[in-house]
mmCIF file of C-alpha atoms in Angstrom:
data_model
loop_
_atom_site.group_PDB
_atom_site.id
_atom_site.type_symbol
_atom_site.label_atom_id
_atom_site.label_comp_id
_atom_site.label_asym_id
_atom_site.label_seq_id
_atom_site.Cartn_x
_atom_site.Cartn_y
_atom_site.Cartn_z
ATOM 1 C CA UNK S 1 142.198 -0.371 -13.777
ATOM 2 C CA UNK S 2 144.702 -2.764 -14.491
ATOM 3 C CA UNK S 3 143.844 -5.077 -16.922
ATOM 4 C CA UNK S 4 146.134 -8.180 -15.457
ATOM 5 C CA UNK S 5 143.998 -7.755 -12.018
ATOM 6 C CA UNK S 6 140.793 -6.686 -14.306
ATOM 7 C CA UNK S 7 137.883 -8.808 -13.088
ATOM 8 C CA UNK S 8 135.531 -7.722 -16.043
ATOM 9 C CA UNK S 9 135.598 -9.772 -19.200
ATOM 10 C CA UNK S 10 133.832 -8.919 -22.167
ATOM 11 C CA UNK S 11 132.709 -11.593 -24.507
ATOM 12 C CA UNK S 12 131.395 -11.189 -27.997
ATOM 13 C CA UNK S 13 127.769 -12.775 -28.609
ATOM 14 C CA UNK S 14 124.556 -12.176 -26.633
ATOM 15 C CA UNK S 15 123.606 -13.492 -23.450
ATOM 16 C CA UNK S 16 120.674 -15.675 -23.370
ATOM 17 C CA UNK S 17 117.299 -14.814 -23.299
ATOM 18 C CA UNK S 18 117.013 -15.140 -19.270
ATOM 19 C CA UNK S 19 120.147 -13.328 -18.852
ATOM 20 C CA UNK S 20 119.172 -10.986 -21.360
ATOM 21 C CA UNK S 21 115.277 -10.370 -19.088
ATOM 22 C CA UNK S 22 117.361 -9.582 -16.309
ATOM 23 C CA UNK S 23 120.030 -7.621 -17.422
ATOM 24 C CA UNK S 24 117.848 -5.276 -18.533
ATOM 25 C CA UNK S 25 115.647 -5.112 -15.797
ATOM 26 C CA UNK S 26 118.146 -5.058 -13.299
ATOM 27 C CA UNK S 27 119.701 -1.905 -14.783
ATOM 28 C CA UNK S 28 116.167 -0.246 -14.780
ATOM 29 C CA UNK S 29 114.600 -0.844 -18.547
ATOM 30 C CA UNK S 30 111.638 -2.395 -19.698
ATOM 31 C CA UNK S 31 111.366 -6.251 -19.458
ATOM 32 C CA UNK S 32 110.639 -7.842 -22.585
ATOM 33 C CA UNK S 33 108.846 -10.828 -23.552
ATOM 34 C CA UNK S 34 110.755 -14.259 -23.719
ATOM 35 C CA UNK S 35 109.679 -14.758 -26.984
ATOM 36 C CA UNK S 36 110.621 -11.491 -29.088
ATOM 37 C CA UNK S 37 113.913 -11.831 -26.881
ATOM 38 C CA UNK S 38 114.212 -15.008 -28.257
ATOM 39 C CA UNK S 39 113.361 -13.997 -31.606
ATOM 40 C CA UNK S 40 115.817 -11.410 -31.505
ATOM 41 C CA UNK S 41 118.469 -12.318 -30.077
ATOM 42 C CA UNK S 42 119.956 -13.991 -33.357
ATOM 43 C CA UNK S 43 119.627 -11.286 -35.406
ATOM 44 C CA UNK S 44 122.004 -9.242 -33.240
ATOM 45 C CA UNK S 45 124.714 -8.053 -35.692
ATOM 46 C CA UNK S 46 127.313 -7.541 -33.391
ATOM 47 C CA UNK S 47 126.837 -8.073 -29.449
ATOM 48 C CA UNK S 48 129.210 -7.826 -26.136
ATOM 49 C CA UNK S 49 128.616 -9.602 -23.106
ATOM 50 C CA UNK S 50 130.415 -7.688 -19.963
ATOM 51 C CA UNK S 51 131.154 -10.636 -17.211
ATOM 52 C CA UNK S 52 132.580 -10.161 -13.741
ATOM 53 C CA UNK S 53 134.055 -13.320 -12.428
ATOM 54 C CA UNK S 54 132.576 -15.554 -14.696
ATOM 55 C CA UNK S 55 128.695 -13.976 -13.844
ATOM 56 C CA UNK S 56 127.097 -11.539 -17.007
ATOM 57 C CA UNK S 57 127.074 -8.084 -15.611
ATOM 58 C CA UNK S 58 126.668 -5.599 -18.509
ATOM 59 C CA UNK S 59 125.722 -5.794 -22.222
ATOM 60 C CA UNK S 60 125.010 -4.065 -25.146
ATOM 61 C CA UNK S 61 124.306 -4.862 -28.798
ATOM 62 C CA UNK S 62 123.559 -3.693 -32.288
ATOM 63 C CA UNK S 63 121.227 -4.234 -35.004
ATOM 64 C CA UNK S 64 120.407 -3.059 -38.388
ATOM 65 C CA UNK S 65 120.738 -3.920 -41.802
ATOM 66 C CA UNK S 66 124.319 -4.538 -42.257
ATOM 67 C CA UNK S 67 125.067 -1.828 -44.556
ATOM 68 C CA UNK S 68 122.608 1.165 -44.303
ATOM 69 C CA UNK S 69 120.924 1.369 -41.264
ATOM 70 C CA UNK S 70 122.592 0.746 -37.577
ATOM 71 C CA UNK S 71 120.798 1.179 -34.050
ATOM 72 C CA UNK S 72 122.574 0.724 -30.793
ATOM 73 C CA UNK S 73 120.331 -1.164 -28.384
ATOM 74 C CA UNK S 74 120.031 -2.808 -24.950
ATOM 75 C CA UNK S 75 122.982 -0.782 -23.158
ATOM 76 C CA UNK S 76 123.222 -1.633 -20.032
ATOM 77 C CA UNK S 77 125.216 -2.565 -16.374
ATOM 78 C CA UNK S 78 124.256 -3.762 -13.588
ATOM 79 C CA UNK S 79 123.948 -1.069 -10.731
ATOM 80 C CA UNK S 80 126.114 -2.478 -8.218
ATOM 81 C CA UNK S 81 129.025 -2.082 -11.147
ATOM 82 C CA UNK S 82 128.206 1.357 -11.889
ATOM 83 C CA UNK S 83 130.870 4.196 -12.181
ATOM 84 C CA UNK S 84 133.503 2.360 -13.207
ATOM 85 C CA UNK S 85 133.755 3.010 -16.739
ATOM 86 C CA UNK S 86 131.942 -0.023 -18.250
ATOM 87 C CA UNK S 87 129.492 1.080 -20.050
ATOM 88 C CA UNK S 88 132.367 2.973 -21.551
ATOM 89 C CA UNK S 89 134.381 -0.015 -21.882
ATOM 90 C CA UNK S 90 131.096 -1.691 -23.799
ATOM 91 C CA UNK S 91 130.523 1.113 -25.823
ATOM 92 C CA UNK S 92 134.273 1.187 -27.223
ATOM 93 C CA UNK S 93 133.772 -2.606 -28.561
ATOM 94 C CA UNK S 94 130.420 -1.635 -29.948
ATOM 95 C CA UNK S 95 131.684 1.659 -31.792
ATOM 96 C CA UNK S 96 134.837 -0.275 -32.334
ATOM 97 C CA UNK S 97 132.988 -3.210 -34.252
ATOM 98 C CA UNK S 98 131.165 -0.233 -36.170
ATOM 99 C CA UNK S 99 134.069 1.245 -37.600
ATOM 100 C CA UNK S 100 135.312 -1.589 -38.761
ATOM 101 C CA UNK S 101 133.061 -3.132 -40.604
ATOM 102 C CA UNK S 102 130.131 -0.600 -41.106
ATOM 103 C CA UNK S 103 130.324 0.911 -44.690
ATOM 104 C CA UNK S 104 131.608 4.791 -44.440
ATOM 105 C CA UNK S 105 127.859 6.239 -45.378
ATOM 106 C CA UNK S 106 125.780 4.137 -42.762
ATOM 107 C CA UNK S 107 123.790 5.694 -40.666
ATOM 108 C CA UNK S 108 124.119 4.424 -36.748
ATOM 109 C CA UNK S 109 121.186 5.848 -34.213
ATOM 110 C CA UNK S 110 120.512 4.902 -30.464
ATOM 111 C CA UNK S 111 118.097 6.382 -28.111
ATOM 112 C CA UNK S 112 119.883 7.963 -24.830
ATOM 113 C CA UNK S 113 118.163 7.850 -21.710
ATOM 114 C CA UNK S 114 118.711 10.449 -19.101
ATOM 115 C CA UNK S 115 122.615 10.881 -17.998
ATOM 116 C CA UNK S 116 123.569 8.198 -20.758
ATOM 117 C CA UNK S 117 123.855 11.216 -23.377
ATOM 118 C CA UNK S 118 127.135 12.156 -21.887
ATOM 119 C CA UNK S 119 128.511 8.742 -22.354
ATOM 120 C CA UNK S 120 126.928 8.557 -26.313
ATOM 121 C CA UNK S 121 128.325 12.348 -27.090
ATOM 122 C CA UNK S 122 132.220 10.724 -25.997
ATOM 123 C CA UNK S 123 131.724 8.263 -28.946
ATOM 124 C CA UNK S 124 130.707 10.834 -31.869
ATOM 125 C CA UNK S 125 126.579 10.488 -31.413
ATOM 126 C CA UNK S 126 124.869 14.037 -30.995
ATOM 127 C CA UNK S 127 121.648 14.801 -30.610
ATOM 128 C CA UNK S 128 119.410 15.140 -33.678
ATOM 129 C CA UNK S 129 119.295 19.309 -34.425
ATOM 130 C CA UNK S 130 118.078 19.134 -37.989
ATOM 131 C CA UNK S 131 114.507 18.488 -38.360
ATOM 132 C CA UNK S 132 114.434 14.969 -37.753
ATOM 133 C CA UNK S 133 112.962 13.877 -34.827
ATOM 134 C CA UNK S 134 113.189 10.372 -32.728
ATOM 135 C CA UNK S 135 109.668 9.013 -32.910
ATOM 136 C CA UNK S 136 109.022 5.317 -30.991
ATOM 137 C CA UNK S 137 105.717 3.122 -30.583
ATOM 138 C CA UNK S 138 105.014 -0.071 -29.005
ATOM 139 C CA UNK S 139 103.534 -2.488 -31.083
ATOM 140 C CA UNK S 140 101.285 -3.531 -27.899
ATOM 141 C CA UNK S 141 99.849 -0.134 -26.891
ATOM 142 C CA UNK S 142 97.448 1.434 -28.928
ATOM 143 C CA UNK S 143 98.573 4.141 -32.079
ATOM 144 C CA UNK S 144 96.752 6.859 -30.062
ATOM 145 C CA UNK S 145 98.846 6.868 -26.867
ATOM 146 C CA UNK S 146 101.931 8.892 -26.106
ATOM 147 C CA UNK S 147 105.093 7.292 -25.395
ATOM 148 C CA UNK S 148 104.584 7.653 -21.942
ATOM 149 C CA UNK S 149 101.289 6.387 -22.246
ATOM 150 C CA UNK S 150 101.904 3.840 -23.884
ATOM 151 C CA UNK S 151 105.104 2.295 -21.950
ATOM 152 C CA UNK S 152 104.157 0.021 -18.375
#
């Protein structure tokens, strides 16, 4: 695309927490509740803001400890902007940010829903084939349940 003509800014920060609630559930992930949005929000440690004319489109963000311990989180577009490399474009600035200021021995995870893998593998992320394994649980839903379970 040329970037003169390019109607897609991205912003550093975070959107707000409304913006945020939508974003997310407009791409097809879980809401969240206004207040752990709100409480987490500021402890993003490095965020991008996709806009298209002015209006927040796209997002993604990181968080982590700042020297250890990385996770990329909340990666997401709007579907009417799908397919035309953002999420690409918001990845870059995230990985980007990572390589700059991340310490070399840090260890950066993110959780790749369906299709999203191929994006993630583009950037350096493969999945886990030692014996680690991704584990999740909702603080909400009881220890018991399975993730799918446990998830609305």
């Amino acid at each position: 695309m040329d970037r003169l003509n390019d109607p897609y800014v991205l912003r550093v920060g975070v959107p707000s927490v409304e913006v945020f609630r939508r974003l997310r559930t407009d791409a097809g992930l879980s809401d969240k509740d206004p207040e752990a949005v709100a409480l987490a929000l500021p402890n993003t440690w490095h965020g991008v803001v996709l806009q298209y004319e002015g209006e927040p489109v796209g997002m993604g963000r990181i968080i982590g400890d700042g020297g250890t311990a990385f996770q990329i989180v909340d990666m997401c577009v709007h579907p009417a902007h799908q397919g035309r490399g953002l999420g690409k474009r918001i990845m870059a600035a995230l990985t980007e940010e990572l390589e700059r200021r991340a310490p070399a021995t840090a260890y950066v995870s993110l959780i790749a829903d369906g299709p999203a893998r191929y994006l993630y593998e583009k950037f350096g992320f493969a999945a886990a084939t030692h014996d680690s394994t991704g584990m999740y649980r909702v603080m909400g839903a009881s220890p018991g349940l399975s993730g799918s379970q446990a998830e609305p």
